[in-house]
XYZ file of N, CA and C in Angstrom:
717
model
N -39.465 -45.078 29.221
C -38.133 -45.315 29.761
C -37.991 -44.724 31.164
N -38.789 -43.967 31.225
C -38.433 -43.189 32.566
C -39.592 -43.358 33.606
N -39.606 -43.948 34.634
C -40.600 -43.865 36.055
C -40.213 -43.381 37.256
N -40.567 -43.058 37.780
C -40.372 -41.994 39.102
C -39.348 -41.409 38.917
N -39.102 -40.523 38.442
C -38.104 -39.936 38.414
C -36.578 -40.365 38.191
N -36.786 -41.312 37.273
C -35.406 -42.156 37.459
C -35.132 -43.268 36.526
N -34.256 -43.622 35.706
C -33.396 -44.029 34.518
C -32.859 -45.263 35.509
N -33.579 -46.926 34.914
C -32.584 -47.981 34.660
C -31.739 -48.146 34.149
N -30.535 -48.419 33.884
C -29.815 -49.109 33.063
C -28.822 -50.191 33.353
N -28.972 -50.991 32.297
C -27.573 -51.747 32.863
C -26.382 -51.844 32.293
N -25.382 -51.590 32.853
C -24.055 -51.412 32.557
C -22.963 -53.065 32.645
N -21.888 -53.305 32.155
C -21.392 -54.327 31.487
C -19.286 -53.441 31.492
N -18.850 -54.389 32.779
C -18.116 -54.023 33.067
C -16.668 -54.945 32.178
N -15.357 -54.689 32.135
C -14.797 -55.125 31.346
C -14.768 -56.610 31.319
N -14.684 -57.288 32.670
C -14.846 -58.484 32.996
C -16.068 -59.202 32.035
N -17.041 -58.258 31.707
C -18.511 -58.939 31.084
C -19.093 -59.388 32.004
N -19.143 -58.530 33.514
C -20.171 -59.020 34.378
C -21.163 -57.401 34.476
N -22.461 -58.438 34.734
C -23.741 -56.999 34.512
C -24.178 -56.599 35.652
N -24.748 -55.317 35.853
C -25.454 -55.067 37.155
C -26.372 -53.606 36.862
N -27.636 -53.955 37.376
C -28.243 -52.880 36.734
C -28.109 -51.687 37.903
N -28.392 -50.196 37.410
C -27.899 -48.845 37.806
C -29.080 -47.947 37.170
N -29.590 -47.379 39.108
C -30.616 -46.611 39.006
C -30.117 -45.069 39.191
N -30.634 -44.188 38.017
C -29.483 -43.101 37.783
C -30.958 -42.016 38.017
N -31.245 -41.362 39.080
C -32.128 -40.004 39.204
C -31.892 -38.890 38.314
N -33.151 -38.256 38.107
C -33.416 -37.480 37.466
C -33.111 -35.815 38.442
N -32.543 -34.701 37.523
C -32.137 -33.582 38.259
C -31.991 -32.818 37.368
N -32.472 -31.634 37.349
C -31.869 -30.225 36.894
C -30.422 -30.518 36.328
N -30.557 -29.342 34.835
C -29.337 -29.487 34.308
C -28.575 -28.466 35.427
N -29.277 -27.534 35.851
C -27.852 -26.572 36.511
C -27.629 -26.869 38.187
N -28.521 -27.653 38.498
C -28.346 -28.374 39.700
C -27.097 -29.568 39.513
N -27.307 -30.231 38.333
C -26.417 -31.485 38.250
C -25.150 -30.576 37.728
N -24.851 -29.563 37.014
C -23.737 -28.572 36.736
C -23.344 -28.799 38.148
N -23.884 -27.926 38.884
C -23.212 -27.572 40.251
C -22.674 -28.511 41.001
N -23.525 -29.243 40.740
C -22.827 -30.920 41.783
C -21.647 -31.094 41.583
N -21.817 -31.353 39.936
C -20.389 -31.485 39.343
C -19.374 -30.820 39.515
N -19.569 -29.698 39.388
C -18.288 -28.396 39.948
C -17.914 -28.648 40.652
N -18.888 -28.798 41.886
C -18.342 -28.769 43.529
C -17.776 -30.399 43.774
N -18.174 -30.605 43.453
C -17.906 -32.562 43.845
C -16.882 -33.328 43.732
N -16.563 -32.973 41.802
C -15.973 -33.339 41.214
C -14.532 -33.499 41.129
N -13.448 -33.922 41.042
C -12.083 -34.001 40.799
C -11.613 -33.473 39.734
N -10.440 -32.675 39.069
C -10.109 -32.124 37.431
C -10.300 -33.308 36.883
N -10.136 -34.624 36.933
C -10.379 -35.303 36.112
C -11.420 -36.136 36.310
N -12.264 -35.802 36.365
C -13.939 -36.126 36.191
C -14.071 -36.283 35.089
N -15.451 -36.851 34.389
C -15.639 -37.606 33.141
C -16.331 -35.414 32.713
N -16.778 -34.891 34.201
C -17.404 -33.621 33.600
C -16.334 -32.510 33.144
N -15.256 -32.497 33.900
C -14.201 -31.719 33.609
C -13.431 -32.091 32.074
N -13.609 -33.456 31.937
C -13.176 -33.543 30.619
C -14.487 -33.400 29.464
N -15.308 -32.980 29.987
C -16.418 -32.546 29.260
C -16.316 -31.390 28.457
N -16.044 -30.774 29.473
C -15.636 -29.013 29.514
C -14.786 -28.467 29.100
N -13.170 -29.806 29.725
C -12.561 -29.018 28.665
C -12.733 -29.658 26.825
N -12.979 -30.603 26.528
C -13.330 -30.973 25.173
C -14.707 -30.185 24.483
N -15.309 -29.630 25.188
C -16.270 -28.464 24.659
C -15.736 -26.910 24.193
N -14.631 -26.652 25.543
C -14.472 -25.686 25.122
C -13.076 -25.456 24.219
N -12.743 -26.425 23.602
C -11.632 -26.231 22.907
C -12.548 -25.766 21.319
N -10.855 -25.920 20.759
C -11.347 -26.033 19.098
C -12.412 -26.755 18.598
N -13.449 -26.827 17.985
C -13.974 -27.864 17.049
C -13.569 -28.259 16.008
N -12.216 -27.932 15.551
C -11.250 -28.174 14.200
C -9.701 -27.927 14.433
N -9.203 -29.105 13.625
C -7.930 -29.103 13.888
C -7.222 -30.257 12.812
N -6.001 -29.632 12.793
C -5.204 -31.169 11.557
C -4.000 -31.239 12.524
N -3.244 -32.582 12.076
C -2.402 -32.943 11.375
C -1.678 -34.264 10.463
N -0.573 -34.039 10.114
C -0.109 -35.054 8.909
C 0.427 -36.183 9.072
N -0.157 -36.953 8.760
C 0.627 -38.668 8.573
C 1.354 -39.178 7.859
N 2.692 -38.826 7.828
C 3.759 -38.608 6.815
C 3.774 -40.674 6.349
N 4.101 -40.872 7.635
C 4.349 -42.452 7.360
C 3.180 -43.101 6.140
N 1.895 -42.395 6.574
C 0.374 -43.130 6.384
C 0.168 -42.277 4.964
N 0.607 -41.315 4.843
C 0.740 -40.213 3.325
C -0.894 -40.253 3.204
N -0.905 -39.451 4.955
C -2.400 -38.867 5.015
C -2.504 -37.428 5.329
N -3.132 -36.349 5.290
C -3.850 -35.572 6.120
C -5.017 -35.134 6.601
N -5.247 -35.027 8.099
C -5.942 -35.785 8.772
C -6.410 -34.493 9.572
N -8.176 -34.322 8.955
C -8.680 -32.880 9.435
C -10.059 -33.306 10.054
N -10.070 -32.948 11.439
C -11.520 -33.400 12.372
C -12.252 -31.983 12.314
N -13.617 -32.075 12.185
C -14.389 -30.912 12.426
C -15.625 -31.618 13.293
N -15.659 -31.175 14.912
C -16.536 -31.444 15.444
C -17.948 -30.608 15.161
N -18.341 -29.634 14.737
C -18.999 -28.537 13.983
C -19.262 -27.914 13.256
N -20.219 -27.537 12.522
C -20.181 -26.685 11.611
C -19.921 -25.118 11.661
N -18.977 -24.800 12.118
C -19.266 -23.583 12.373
C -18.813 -22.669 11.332
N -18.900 -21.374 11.033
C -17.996 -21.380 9.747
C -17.261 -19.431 9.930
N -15.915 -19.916 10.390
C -15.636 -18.688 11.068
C -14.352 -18.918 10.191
N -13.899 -17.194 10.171
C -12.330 -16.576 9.428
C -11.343 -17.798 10.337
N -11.631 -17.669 11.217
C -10.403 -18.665 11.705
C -10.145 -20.172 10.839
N -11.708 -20.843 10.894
C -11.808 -22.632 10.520
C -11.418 -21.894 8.950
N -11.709 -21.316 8.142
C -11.002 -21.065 6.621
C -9.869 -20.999 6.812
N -9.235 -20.366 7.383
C -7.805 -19.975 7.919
C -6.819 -21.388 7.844
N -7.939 -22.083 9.083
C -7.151 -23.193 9.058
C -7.029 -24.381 7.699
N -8.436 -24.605 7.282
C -8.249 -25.522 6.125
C -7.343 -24.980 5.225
N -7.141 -23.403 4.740
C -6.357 -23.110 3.766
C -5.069 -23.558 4.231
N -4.605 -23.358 5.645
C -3.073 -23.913 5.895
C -2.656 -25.299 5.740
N -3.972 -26.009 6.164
C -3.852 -27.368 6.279
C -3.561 -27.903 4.564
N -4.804 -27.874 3.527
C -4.042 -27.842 2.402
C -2.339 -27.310 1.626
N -2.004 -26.128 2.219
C -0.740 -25.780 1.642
C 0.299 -26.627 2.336
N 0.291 -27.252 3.619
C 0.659 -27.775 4.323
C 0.740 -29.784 3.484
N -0.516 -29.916 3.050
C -0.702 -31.238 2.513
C 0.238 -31.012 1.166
N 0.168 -29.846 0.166
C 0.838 -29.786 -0.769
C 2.151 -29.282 -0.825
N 2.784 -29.338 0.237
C 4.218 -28.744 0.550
C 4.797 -29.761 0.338
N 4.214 -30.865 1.702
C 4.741 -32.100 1.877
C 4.690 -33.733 0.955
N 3.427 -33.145 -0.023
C 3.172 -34.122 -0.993
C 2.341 -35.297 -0.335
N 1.643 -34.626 0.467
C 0.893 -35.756 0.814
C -0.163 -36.161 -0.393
N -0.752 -37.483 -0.424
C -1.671 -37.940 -1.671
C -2.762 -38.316 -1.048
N -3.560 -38.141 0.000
C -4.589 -38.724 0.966
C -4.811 -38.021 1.634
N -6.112 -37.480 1.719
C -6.717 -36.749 3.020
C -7.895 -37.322 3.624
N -7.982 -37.334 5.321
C -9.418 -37.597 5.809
C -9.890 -36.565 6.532
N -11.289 -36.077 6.066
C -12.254 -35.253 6.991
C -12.843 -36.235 8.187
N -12.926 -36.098 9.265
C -13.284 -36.602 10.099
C -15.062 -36.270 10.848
N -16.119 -36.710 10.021
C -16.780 -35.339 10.537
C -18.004 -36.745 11.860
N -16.642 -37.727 12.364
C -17.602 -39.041 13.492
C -18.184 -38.059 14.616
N -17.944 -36.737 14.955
C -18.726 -36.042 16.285
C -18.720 -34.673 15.820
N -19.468 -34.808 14.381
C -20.344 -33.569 14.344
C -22.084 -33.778 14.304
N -22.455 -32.556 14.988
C -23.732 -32.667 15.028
C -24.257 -31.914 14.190
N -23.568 -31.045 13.324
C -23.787 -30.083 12.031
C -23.745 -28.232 12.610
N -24.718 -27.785 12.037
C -24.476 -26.063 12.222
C -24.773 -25.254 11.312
N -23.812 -24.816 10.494
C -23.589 -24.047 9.172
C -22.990 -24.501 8.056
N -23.982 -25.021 7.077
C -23.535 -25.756 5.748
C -22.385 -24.926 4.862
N -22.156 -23.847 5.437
C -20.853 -22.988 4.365
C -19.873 -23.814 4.643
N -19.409 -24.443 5.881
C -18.062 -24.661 5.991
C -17.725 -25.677 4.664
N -18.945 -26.664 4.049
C -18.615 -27.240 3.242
C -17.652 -26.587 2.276
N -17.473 -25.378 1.995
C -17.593 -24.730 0.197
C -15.771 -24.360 0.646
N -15.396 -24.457 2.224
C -13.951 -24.288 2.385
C -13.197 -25.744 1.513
N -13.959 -26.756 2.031
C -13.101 -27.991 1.834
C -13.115 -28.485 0.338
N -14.595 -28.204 -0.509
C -15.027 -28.556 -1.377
C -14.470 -27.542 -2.851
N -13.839 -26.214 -2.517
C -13.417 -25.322 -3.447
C -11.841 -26.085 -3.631
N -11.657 -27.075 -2.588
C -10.310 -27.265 -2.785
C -10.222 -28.611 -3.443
N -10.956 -29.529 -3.496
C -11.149 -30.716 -3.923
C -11.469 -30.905 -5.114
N -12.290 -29.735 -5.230
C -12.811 -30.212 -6.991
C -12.044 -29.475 -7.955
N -12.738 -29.830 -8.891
C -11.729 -28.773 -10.380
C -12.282 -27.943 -10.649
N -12.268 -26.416 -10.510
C -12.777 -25.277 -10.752
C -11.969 -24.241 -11.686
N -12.758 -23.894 -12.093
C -12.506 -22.600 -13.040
C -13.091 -21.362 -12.579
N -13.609 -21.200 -11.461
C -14.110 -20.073 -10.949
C -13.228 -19.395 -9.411
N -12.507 -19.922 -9.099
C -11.198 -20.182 -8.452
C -9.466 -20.099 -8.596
N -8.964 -19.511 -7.576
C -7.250 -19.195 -7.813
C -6.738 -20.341 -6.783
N -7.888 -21.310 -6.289
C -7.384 -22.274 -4.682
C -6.364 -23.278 -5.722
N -5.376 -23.866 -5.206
C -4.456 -24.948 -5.855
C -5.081 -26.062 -5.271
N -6.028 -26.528 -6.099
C -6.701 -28.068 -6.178
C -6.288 -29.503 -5.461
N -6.560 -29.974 -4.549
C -5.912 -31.274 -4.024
C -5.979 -32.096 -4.812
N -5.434 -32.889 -5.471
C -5.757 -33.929 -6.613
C -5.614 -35.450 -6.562
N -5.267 -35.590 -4.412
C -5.115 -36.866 -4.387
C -6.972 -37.433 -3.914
N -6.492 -38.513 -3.064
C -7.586 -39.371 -2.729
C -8.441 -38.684 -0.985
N -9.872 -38.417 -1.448
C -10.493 -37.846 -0.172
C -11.268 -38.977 0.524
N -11.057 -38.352 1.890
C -12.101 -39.817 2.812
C -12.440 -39.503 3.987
N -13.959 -39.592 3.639
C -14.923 -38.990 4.755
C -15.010 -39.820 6.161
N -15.059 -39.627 6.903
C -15.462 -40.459 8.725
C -16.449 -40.363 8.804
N -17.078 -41.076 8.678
C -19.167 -40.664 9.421
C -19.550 -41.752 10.458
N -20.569 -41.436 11.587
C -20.880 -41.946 12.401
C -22.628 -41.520 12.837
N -23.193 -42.416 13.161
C -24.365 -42.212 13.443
C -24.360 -40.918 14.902
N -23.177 -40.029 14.959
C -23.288 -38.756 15.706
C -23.140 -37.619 14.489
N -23.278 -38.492 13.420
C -23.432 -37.083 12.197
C -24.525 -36.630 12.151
N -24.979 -35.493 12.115
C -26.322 -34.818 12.021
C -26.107 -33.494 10.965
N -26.987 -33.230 10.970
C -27.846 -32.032 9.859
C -26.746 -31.315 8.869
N -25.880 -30.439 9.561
C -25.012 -29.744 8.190
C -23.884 -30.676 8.100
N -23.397 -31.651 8.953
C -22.237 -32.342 8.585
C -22.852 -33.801 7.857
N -24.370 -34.001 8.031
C -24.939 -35.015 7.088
C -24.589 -34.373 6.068
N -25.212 -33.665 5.775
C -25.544 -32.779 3.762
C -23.665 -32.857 3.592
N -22.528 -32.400 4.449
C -21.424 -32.455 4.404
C -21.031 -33.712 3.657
N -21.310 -34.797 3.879
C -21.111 -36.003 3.353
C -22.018 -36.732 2.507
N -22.900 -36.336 2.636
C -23.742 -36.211 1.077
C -23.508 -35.798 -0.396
N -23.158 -34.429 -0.021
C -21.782 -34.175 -1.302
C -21.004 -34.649 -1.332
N -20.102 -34.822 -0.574
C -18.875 -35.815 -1.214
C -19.093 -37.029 -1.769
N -20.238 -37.769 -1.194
C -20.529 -39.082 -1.737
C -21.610 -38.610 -3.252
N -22.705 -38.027 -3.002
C -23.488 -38.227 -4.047
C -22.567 -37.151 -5.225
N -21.588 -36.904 -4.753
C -20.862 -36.044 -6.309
C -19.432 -36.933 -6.976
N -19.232 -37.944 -5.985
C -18.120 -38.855 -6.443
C -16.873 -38.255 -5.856
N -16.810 -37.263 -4.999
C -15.138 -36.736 -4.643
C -14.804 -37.465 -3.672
N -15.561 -38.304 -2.942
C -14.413 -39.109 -1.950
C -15.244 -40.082 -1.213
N -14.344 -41.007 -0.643
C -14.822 -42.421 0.081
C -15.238 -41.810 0.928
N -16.510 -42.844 1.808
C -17.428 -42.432 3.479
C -17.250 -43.692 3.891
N -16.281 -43.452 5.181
C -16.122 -44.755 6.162
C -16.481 -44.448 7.097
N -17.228 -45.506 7.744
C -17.739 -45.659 9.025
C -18.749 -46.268 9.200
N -20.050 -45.559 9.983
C -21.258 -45.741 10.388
C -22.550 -44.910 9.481
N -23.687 -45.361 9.563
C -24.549 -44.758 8.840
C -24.891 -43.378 9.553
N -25.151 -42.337 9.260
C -24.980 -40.810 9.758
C -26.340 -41.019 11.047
N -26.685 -39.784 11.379
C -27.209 -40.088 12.247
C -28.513 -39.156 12.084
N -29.512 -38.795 10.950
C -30.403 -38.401 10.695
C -30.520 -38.499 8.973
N -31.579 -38.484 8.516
C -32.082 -38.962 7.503
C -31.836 -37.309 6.129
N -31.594 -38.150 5.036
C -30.926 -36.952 3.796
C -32.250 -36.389 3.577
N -33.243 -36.609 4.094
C -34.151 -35.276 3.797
C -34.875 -34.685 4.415
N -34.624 -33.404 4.642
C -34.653 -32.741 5.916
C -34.636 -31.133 5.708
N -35.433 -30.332 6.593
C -35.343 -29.147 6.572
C -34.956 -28.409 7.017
N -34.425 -27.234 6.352
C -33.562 -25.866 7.173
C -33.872 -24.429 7.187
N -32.697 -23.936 6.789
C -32.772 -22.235 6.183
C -34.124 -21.511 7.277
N -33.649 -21.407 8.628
C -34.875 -21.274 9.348
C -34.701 -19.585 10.149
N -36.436 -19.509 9.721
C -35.861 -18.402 9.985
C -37.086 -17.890 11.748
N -37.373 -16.950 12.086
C -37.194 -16.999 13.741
C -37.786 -15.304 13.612
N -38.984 -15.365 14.835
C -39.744 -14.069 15.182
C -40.283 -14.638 16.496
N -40.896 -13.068 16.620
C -41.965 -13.100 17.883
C -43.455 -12.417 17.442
N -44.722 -13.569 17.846
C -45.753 -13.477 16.959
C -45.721 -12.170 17.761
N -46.501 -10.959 16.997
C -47.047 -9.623 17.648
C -48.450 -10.107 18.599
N -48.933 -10.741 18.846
C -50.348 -10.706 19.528
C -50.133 -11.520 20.589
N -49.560 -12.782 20.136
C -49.041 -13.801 21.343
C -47.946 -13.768 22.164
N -47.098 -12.948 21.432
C -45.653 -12.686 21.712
C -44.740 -14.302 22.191
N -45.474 -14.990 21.207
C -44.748 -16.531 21.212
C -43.502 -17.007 20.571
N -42.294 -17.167 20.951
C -41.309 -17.483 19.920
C -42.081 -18.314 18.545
N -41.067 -18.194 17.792
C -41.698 -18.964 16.233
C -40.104 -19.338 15.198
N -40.280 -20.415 15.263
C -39.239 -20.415 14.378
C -39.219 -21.307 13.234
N -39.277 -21.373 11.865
C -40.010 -22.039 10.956
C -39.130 -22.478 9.722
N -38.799 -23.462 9.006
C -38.200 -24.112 8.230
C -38.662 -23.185 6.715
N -37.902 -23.133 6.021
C -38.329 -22.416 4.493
C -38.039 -23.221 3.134
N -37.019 -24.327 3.669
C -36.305 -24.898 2.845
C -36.213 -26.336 3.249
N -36.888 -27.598 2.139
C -36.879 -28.509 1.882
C -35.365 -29.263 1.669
N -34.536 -29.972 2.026
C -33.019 -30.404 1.860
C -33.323 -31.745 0.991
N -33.462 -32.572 0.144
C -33.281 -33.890 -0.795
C -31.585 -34.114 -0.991
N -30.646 -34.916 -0.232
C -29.731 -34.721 0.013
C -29.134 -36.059 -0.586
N -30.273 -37.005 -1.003
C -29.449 -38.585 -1.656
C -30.818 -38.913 -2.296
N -29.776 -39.798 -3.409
C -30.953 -40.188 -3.874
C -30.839 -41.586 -4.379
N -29.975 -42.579 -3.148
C -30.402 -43.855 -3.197
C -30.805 -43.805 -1.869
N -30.594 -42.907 -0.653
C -30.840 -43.052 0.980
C -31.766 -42.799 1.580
N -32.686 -43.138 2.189
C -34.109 -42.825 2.953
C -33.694 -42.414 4.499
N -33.258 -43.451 5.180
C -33.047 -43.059 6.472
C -31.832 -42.296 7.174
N -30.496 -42.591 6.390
C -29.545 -41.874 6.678
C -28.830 -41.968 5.766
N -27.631 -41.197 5.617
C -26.205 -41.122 4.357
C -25.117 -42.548 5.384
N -25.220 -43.463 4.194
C -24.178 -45.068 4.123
C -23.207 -44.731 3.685
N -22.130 -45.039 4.701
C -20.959 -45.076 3.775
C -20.899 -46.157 2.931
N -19.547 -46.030 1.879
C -19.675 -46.768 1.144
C -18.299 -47.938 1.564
N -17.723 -47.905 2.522
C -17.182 -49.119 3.450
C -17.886 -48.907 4.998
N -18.706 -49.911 5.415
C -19.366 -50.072 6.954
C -18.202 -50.447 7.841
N -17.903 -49.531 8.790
C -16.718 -50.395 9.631
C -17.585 -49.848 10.942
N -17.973 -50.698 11.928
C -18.986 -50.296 13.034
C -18.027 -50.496 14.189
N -18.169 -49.484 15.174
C -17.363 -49.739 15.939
C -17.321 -51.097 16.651
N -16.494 -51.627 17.655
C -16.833 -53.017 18.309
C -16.777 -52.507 19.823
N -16.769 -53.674 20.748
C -16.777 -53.082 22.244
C -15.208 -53.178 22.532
N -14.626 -54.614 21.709
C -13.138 -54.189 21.836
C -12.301 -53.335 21.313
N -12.948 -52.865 20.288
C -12.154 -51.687 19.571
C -12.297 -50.749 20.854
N -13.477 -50.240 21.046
C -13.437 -49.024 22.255
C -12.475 -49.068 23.379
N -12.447 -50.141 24.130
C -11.741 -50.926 24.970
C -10.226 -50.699 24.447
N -9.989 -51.261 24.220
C -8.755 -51.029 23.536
C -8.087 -49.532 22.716
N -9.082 -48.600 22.446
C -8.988 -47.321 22.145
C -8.677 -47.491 20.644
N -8.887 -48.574 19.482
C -8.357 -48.739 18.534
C -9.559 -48.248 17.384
N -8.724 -47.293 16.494
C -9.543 -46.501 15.560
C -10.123 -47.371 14.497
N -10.910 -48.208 14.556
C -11.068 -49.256 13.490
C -11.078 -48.903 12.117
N -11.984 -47.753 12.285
C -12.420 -46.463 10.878
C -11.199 -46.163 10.222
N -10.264 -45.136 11.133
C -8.875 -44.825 10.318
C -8.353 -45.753 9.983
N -8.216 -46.839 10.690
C -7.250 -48.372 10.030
C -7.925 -48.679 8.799
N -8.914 -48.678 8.346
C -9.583 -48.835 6.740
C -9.377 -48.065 5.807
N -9.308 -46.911 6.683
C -8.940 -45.703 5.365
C -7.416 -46.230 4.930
N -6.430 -46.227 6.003
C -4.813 -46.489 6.131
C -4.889 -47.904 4.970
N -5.978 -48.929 5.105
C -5.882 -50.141 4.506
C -5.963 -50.165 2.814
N -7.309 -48.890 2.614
C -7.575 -48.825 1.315
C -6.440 -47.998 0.786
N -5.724 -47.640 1.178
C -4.622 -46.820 0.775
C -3.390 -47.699 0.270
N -3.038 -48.487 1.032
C -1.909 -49.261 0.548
C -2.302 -50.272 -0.233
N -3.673 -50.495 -0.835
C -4.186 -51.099 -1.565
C -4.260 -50.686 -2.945
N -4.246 -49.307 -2.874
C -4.183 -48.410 -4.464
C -3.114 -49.062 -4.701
């Protein structure tokens, strides 16, 4: 893909007229700097930055849609993101909502605990004081799902607690982790090494399917229209 230093592509403007675009190759902290200095606040990089450095989690409720509606761009698994799912549930059961969606279309994964926040609340436990959600759950997946937010939606699907809409994830259910990290004594070479085998489905080879395909389109993007949530919203008024 790449010759002299430099990336073809061709781009496809709204009109549907094409023109190909020769994009050079540069240092990430060289092309940082460009950007800094160059750039306008509303640069595609400034909105980079600030959508990086915000939250990776956040809700709220769709009273009309009798949804609640929780995105986790990450796995991360901090007192705060518990914090929040616990509010967000008391919040769903205040108001009587009967529908919730995890959103997990721009996670790239992290730390598989965060699962055991969402999942202590969904299922029926006896080892637990959490007040149980008992309506209908529904996963977002997108081929930008990767590693702990794959296995994330792996459970929900391969245990039966809730629908997966979207796209097929974006790395394959079997896969390794639990890694652990030294410096050889003789070579003094980083090392960092997998311990743990993941078998995460067991009808899926290449990635976790939802079980409604809604793929994005170029007019959906265009248009900014959530095709994904409109299915969830659809199967709902269908119960």
């Amino acid at each position: 893909m790449i010759k002299h230093n430099h990336v073809v592509v061709t781009v496809e403007n709204i009109q549907g007229k094409r023109r190909k675009v020769r994009i050079p190759l540069v240092k990430k902290d060289v092309a940082d700097s460009q950007m800094t200095n160059a750039e306008a606040e509303d640069s595609w990089y400034s909105w980079y930055k600030r959508y990086n450095d915000s939250n990776t989690f956040g809700w709220s409720l769709d009273h009309e849609n009798n949804i609640g509606y929780y995105y986790l761009h990450a796995c991360i698994d901090t007192r705060e993101y518990r914090k929040s799912v616990s509010n967000f549930f008391k919040e769903v059961k205040r108001d009587g909502i009967g529908n919730i969606v995890i959103d997990l279309r721009q996670n790239a994964g992290g730390n598989s605990a965060v699962i055991d926040a969402f999942i202590n609340r969904i299922q029926p436990s006896n080892i637990n004081n959490y007040s149980n959600f008992t309506g209908n759950t529904f996963v977002l997946i997108s081929n930008n799902t990767f590693s702990s937010a794959n296995m994330f939606a792996s459970v929900i699907q391969e245990n039966n607690i809730g629908i997966l809409i979207g796209e097929p994830t974006g790395n394959s259910p079997f896969a390794f982790g639990e890694v652990i990290s030294g410096v050889l004594s003789n070579s003094q070479i980083n090392l960092s090494l997998s311990t743990k085998e993941y078998i995460l489905s067991k009808t899926y080879k290449d990635a976790i399917y939802p079980d409604y395909l809604v793929q994005k389109t170029r007019e959906s993007i265009i248009s900014n229209k959530d095709i994904q949530l409109e299915k969830v919203i659809e199967l709902i008024k269908e119960k």
